[in-house]
mmCIF file of C-alpha atoms in Angstrom:
data_model
loop_
_atom_site.group_PDB
_atom_site.id
_atom_site.type_symbol
_atom_site.label_atom_id
_atom_site.label_comp_id
_atom_site.label_asym_id
_atom_site.label_seq_id
_atom_site.Cartn_x
_atom_site.Cartn_y
_atom_site.Cartn_z
ATOM 1 C CA MET A 1 76.194 101.460 -57.737
ATOM 2 C CA LYS A 2 76.712 98.469 -55.483
ATOM 3 C CA ASN A 3 78.118 95.333 -57.111
ATOM 4 C CA LEU A 4 75.109 93.149 -57.714
ATOM 5 C CA PHE A 5 77.034 89.953 -57.115
ATOM 6 C CA LEU A 6 77.681 91.095 -53.567
ATOM 7 C CA LEU A 7 74.008 91.877 -53.184
ATOM 8 C CA ILE A 8 73.143 88.354 -54.223
ATOM 9 C CA VAL A 9 75.661 87.003 -51.770
ATOM 10 C CA GLY A 10 73.740 88.968 -49.172
ATOM 11 C CA LEU A 11 70.575 87.182 -50.203
ATOM 12 C CA VAL A 12 72.021 83.859 -49.057
ATOM 13 C CA MET A 13 73.834 85.320 -46.031
ATOM 14 C CA PHE A 14 77.277 84.397 -47.324
ATOM 15 C CA THR A 15 80.523 86.340 -46.848
ATOM 16 C CA ALA A 16 83.025 85.822 -49.663
ATOM 17 C CA GLN A 17 86.570 84.793 -48.747
ATOM 18 C CA SER A 18 89.720 86.295 -50.247
ATOM 19 C CA GLN A 19 91.250 83.088 -51.610
ATOM 20 C CA ALA A 20 90.171 82.167 -55.117
ATOM 21 C CA GLN A 21 89.461 78.546 -54.162
ATOM 22 C CA GLU A 22 87.204 79.590 -51.299
ATOM 23 C CA GLN A 23 85.380 82.045 -53.584
ATOM 24 C CA THR A 24 84.729 79.279 -56.082
ATOM 25 C CA GLN A 25 83.413 77.005 -53.361
ATOM 26 C CA ALA A 26 81.228 79.796 -51.984
ATOM 27 C CA GLN A 27 79.797 80.575 -55.409
ATOM 28 C CA ASP A 28 78.603 76.997 -55.648
ATOM 29 C CA THR A 29 76.385 77.606 -52.615
ATOM 30 C CA ILE A 30 74.475 80.332 -54.468
ATOM 31 C CA PRO A 31 71.441 78.975 -56.312
ATOM 32 C CA PHE A 32 72.030 78.713 -60.042
ATOM 33 C CA GLU A 33 69.045 80.922 -60.869
ATOM 34 C CA LEU A 34 70.436 83.783 -58.780
ATOM 35 C CA ARG A 35 73.822 83.500 -60.472
ATOM 36 C CA ARG A 36 72.079 83.443 -63.855
ATOM 37 C CA LEU A 37 70.149 86.619 -63.038
ATOM 38 C CA ALA A 38 73.319 88.296 -61.804
ATOM 39 C CA TYR A 39 74.986 87.421 -65.092
ATOM 40 C CA ILE A 40 72.038 88.827 -67.055
ATOM 41 C CA TYR A 41 72.138 92.014 -64.997
ATOM 42 C CA ASP A 42 75.885 92.502 -65.490
ATOM 43 C CA MET A 43 75.660 91.846 -69.231
ATOM 44 C CA ALA A 44 72.680 94.182 -69.643
ATOM 45 C CA LYS A 45 74.534 96.937 -67.783
ATOM 46 C CA SER A 46 77.651 96.471 -69.891
ATOM 47 C CA TYR A 47 75.553 96.652 -73.083
ATOM 48 C CA ASN A 48 73.550 99.651 -71.808
ATOM 49 C CA ASP A 49 70.235 97.798 -71.858
ATOM 50 C CA PRO A 50 68.354 99.253 -68.853
ATOM 51 C CA ALA A 51 65.130 97.384 -69.579
ATOM 52 C CA VAL A 52 66.775 93.971 -69.300
ATOM 53 C CA ALA A 53 68.844 95.085 -66.293
ATOM 54 C CA LYS A 54 65.700 96.230 -64.474
ATOM 55 C CA MET A 55 63.942 92.978 -65.271
ATOM 56 C CA ALA A 56 66.858 91.058 -63.762
ATOM 57 C CA ILE A 57 66.539 93.130 -60.583
ATOM 58 C CA TYR A 58 62.795 92.478 -60.473
ATOM 59 C CA ASN A 59 63.409 88.759 -60.816
ATOM 60 C CA LEU A 60 65.934 88.885 -57.993
ATOM 61 C CA LEU A 61 63.446 90.797 -55.856
ATOM 62 C CA SER A 62 60.911 88.025 -56.415
ATOM 63 C CA TYR A 63 63.260 85.781 -54.414
ATOM 64 C CA ASN A 64 63.721 88.323 -51.645
ATOM 65 C CA PRO A 65 61.328 91.304 -51.802
ATOM 66 C CA GLN A 66 62.639 92.647 -48.487
ATOM 67 C CA ASN A 67 66.186 93.133 -49.814
ATOM 68 C CA THR A 68 66.663 96.891 -49.639
ATOM 69 C CA SER A 69 69.991 96.780 -51.466
ATOM 70 C CA LEU A 70 68.165 95.493 -54.527
ATOM 71 C CA LEU A 71 65.440 98.127 -54.083
ATOM 72 C CA ASP A 72 68.133 100.813 -53.812
ATOM 73 C CA THR A 73 69.684 99.570 -57.042
ATOM 74 C CA LEU A 74 66.323 99.612 -58.799
ATOM 75 C CA ALA A 75 65.450 103.071 -57.473
ATOM 76 C CA LEU A 76 68.775 104.461 -58.666
ATOM 77 C CA MET A 77 68.256 102.948 -62.111
ATOM 78 C CA TYR A 78 64.863 104.640 -62.348
ATOM 79 C CA PHE A 79 66.421 107.920 -61.217
ATOM 80 C CA ASP A 80 69.264 107.696 -63.730
ATOM 81 C CA TYR A 81 66.742 107.285 -66.546
ATOM 82 C CA ASN A 82 64.571 110.153 -65.268
ATOM 83 C CA GLN A 83 61.684 107.917 -64.197
ATOM 84 C CA ILE A 84 61.299 110.030 -61.086
ATOM 85 C CA ALA A 85 57.915 108.775 -59.901
ATOM 86 C CA SER A 86 59.080 105.150 -60.076
ATOM 87 C CA ALA A 87 62.316 106.066 -58.308
ATOM 88 C CA ALA A 88 60.385 107.836 -55.538
ATOM 89 C CA LEU A 89 58.046 104.922 -54.894
ATOM 90 C CA THR A 90 60.837 102.352 -54.951
ATOM 91 C CA ALA A 91 63.034 104.378 -52.585
ATOM 92 C CA GLN A 92 60.031 104.960 -50.321
ATOM 93 C CA ASP A 93 59.469 101.200 -50.040
ATOM 94 C CA ALA A 94 63.158 100.595 -49.289
ATOM 95 C CA ALA A 95 63.108 103.241 -46.549
ATOM 96 C CA LYS A 96 59.946 101.711 -45.093
ATOM 97 C CA ILE A 97 61.548 98.265 -44.910
ATOM 98 C CA ASN A 98 64.798 99.628 -43.485
ATOM 99 C CA PRO A 99 64.447 103.034 -41.787
ATOM 100 C CA ASN A 100 68.245 103.169 -41.498
ATOM 101 C CA ASP A 101 68.695 103.037 -45.269
ATOM 102 C CA LEU A 102 69.755 106.681 -45.625
ATOM 103 C CA PHE A 103 70.460 106.262 -49.339
ATOM 104 C CA ALA A 104 66.790 105.404 -49.897
ATOM 105 C CA VAL A 105 65.641 108.203 -47.562
ATOM 106 C CA GLU A 106 67.681 110.804 -49.436
ATOM 107 C CA LEU A 107 66.667 109.543 -52.871
ATOM 108 C CA ALA A 108 63.001 109.544 -51.861
ATOM 109 C CA ALA A 109 63.355 113.114 -50.568
ATOM 110 C CA VAL A 110 64.951 114.337 -53.793
ATOM 111 C CA CYS A 111 62.420 112.550 -56.002
ATOM 112 C CA PHE A 112 59.329 113.711 -54.131
ATOM 113 C CA GLU A 113 60.728 117.255 -54.183
ATOM 114 C CA ARG A 114 61.137 117.047 -57.969
ATOM 115 C CA LEU A 115 57.597 115.735 -58.283
ATOM 116 C CA GLY A 116 56.270 118.610 -56.176
ATOM 117 C CA VAL A 117 54.908 116.242 -53.521
ATOM 118 C CA LEU A 118 56.140 118.550 -50.787
ATOM 119 C CA PRO A 119 54.658 116.882 -47.667
ATOM 120 C CA LYS A 120 56.446 113.626 -48.487
ATOM 121 C CA ALA A 121 59.637 115.427 -49.497
ATOM 122 C CA ILE A 122 59.646 117.366 -46.215
ATOM 123 C CA SER A 123 59.085 114.183 -44.222
ATOM 124 C CA PHE A 124 62.064 112.436 -45.806
ATOM 125 C CA TYR A 125 64.318 115.490 -45.547
ATOM 126 C CA GLU A 126 63.414 115.769 -41.860
ATOM 127 C CA ARG A 127 64.563 112.168 -41.381
ATOM 128 C CA LEU A 128 67.870 113.068 -43.006
ATOM 129 C CA TYR A 129 68.263 116.165 -40.861
ATOM 130 C CA THR A 130 67.847 114.197 -37.639
ATOM 131 C CA GLU A 131 70.820 112.064 -38.709
ATOM 132 C CA ASP A 132 73.415 114.760 -39.463
ATOM 133 C CA PHE A 133 71.853 118.153 -38.579
ATOM 134 C CA ASP A 134 73.099 119.563 -41.891
ATOM 135 C CA ILE A 135 71.733 123.102 -42.271
ATOM 136 C CA ASN A 136 71.691 122.693 -46.066
ATOM 137 C CA THR A 137 68.984 120.103 -45.505
ATOM 138 C CA LEU A 138 67.240 122.346 -42.982
ATOM 139 C CA TYR A 139 67.172 125.194 -45.517
ATOM 140 C CA LYS A 140 65.453 122.898 -48.008
ATOM 141 C CA ILE A 141 62.920 121.921 -45.338
ATOM 142 C CA ALA A 142 62.240 125.536 -44.380
ATOM 143 C CA PHE A 143 61.784 126.593 -47.999
ATOM 144 C CA MET A 144 59.369 123.769 -48.773
ATOM 145 C CA GLN A 145 57.458 124.466 -45.565
ATOM 146 C CA MET A 146 57.043 128.060 -46.751
ATOM 147 C CA GLN A 147 55.805 126.797 -50.129
ATOM 148 C CA SER A 148 53.333 124.540 -48.284
ATOM 149 C CA ASN A 149 52.075 127.461 -46.130
ATOM 150 C CA ASN A 150 53.514 125.874 -42.983
ATOM 151 C CA PHE A 151 54.712 129.275 -41.872
ATOM 152 C CA VAL A 152 55.197 128.565 -38.157
ATOM 153 C CA GLU A 153 57.423 125.546 -38.821
ATOM 154 C CA SER A 154 59.291 127.404 -41.558
ATOM 155 C CA LYS A 155 60.001 130.386 -39.292
ATOM 156 C CA THR A 156 61.280 128.107 -36.545
ATOM 157 C CA ASN A 157 63.725 126.425 -38.900
ATOM 158 C CA VAL A 158 64.776 129.743 -40.427
ATOM 159 C CA ASP A 159 65.718 131.014 -36.967
ATOM 160 C CA ILE A 160 67.762 127.861 -36.311
ATOM 161 C CA ILE A 161 69.688 128.471 -39.538
ATOM 162 C CA LEU A 162 70.351 132.124 -38.727
ATOM 163 C CA GLU A 163 71.670 131.210 -35.289
ATOM 164 C CA ASN A 164 74.098 128.711 -36.815
ATOM 165 C CA THR A 165 77.489 130.325 -37.503
ATOM 166 C CA GLU A 166 77.958 127.986 -40.491
ATOM 167 C CA SER A 167 75.282 129.916 -42.396
ATOM 168 C CA ASP A 168 77.856 132.688 -42.986
ATOM 169 C CA LYS A 169 80.282 130.231 -44.560
ATOM 170 C CA ILE A 170 77.968 128.252 -46.855
ATOM 171 C CA ASN A 171 76.960 129.533 -50.272
ATOM 172 C CA LEU A 172 73.819 128.674 -52.208
ATOM 173 C CA ARG A 173 73.473 129.097 -55.951
ATOM 174 C CA PHE A 174 70.704 131.258 -57.393
ATOM 175 C CA PRO A 175 69.843 132.290 -60.956
ATOM 176 C CA LYS A 176 70.966 135.809 -61.833
ATOM 177 C CA THR A 177 69.796 135.953 -65.435
ATOM 178 C CA ASP A 178 68.472 133.363 -67.848
ATOM 179 C CA LYS A 179 72.022 132.137 -68.437
ATOM 180 C CA GLU A 180 73.945 133.205 -65.355
ATOM 181 C CA THR A 181 73.978 132.080 -61.731
ATOM 182 C CA GLN A 182 75.457 133.598 -58.591
ATOM 183 C CA ASP A 183 76.614 132.294 -55.228
ATOM 184 C CA ILE A 184 74.855 133.832 -52.224
ATOM 185 C CA SER A 185 75.602 133.217 -48.557
ATOM 186 C CA MET A 186 73.073 131.004 -46.830
ATOM 187 C CA LYS A 187 72.490 133.693 -44.208
ATOM 188 C CA ALA A 188 71.467 136.245 -46.851
ATOM 189 C CA ALA A 189 69.361 133.601 -48.610
ATOM 190 C CA THR A 190 67.648 132.817 -45.315
ATOM 191 C CA TYR A 191 66.782 136.481 -44.716
ATOM 192 C CA ARG A 192 65.298 136.513 -48.189
ATOM 193 C CA LEU A 193 63.313 133.398 -47.212
ATOM 194 C CA LYS A 194 62.035 135.257 -44.143
ATOM 195 C CA GLY A 195 60.879 137.977 -46.527
ATOM 196 C CA LEU A 196 58.996 135.432 -48.624
ATOM 197 C CA ILE A 197 57.280 134.060 -45.515
ATOM 198 C CA GLU A 198 56.197 137.513 -44.351
ATOM 199 C CA GLU A 199 55.005 138.504 -47.826
ATOM 200 C CA ALA A 200 52.977 135.289 -48.131
ATOM 201 C CA GLN A 201 51.273 136.211 -44.855
ATOM 202 C CA GLY A 202 50.514 139.733 -46.043
ATOM 203 C CA ASN A 203 53.122 141.426 -43.833
ATOM 204 C CA THR A 204 54.589 143.615 -46.553
ATOM 205 C CA ALA A 205 56.531 145.980 -44.290
ATOM 206 C CA ALA A 206 58.328 143.114 -42.546
ATOM 207 C CA ALA A 207 58.891 141.389 -45.887
ATOM 208 C CA GLY A 208 60.525 144.507 -47.292
ATOM 209 C CA ASP A 209 62.791 144.777 -44.271
ATOM 210 C CA PHE A 210 64.010 141.192 -44.664
ATOM 211 C CA TYR A 211 64.539 141.552 -48.420
ATOM 212 C CA GLN A 212 66.578 144.674 -47.730
ATOM 213 C CA LYS A 213 68.599 142.902 -45.055
ATOM 214 C CA ALA A 214 69.458 140.170 -47.549
ATOM 215 C CA ILE A 215 70.502 142.814 -50.096
ATOM 216 C CA ASP A 216 72.606 144.654 -47.516
ATOM 217 C CA MET A 217 74.514 141.423 -46.951
ATOM 218 C CA GLU A 218 74.725 140.573 -50.669
ATOM 219 C CA PRO A 219 74.347 143.816 -52.723
ATOM 220 C CA ASP A 220 74.232 141.871 -56.003
ATOM 221 C CA PHE A 221 71.484 139.463 -54.843
ATOM 222 C CA ALA A 222 69.421 139.652 -58.033
ATOM 223 C CA ILE A 223 66.329 137.699 -56.945
ATOM 224 C CA ALA A 224 65.988 139.560 -53.645
ATOM 225 C CA LYS A 225 66.299 142.898 -55.465
ATOM 226 C CA GLU A 226 63.586 141.875 -57.923
ATOM 227 C CA GLU A 227 61.304 140.727 -55.109
ATOM 228 C CA LEU A 228 61.816 143.938 -53.152
ATOM 229 C CA LYS A 229 61.089 145.983 -56.257
ATOM 230 C CA ALA A 230 57.919 143.990 -56.997
ATOM 231 C CA LEU A 231 56.807 144.384 -53.361
ATOM 232 C CA THR A 232 57.352 148.136 -53.458
ATOM 233 C CA GLU A 233 55.359 148.468 -56.682
ATOM 234 C CA LYS A 234 52.393 146.721 -55.032
ATOM 235 C CA GLU A 235 52.154 149.314 -52.303
#
């Protein structure tokens, strides 16, 4: 987490100098109330008192509500204490104020995904993808689009993943049993995703073919084998 003292320095547009004397002089230019709140925040963090630490952040925000560094800090505190809805809303506000705040964009994406608010999660993940074109992010987008019945968009993104040679090198983790997990190549996982899309649209023959293709690539792909078996039993 960012050092809050530096965040406060940002509030007054001051850059600290390396020499101790200059730092002391600079500190004097920071309003006493801001230094007091910074002290409260640091003490509350050291004593593991999140309620007081959050209140200090809120008080600091009252002086500068547009400070996205403070909003990031608050959002992360909410996330750390599993207050996911609060974290999502705070990160969303930070990303709205500063669209280049990728920390807030990513945190909002993760939180809205956890909350099951898929349209918002997709929107934030898409913003991340346009920054780094990471196919891990694109896989998340494609999967959530499938869950949201956005089949055309999901298929388009699935094809982009399959055409990317990195999909052979990246592994994703899937549950194998209640207690075990297994690593599966992203390419095989993406073929399985194609199967899910086709099955959701009622195209059982195509779905079976894609499940089988995933299994051919990863013979121990437990979830794909279960889904193919369930599909066959429906017919």
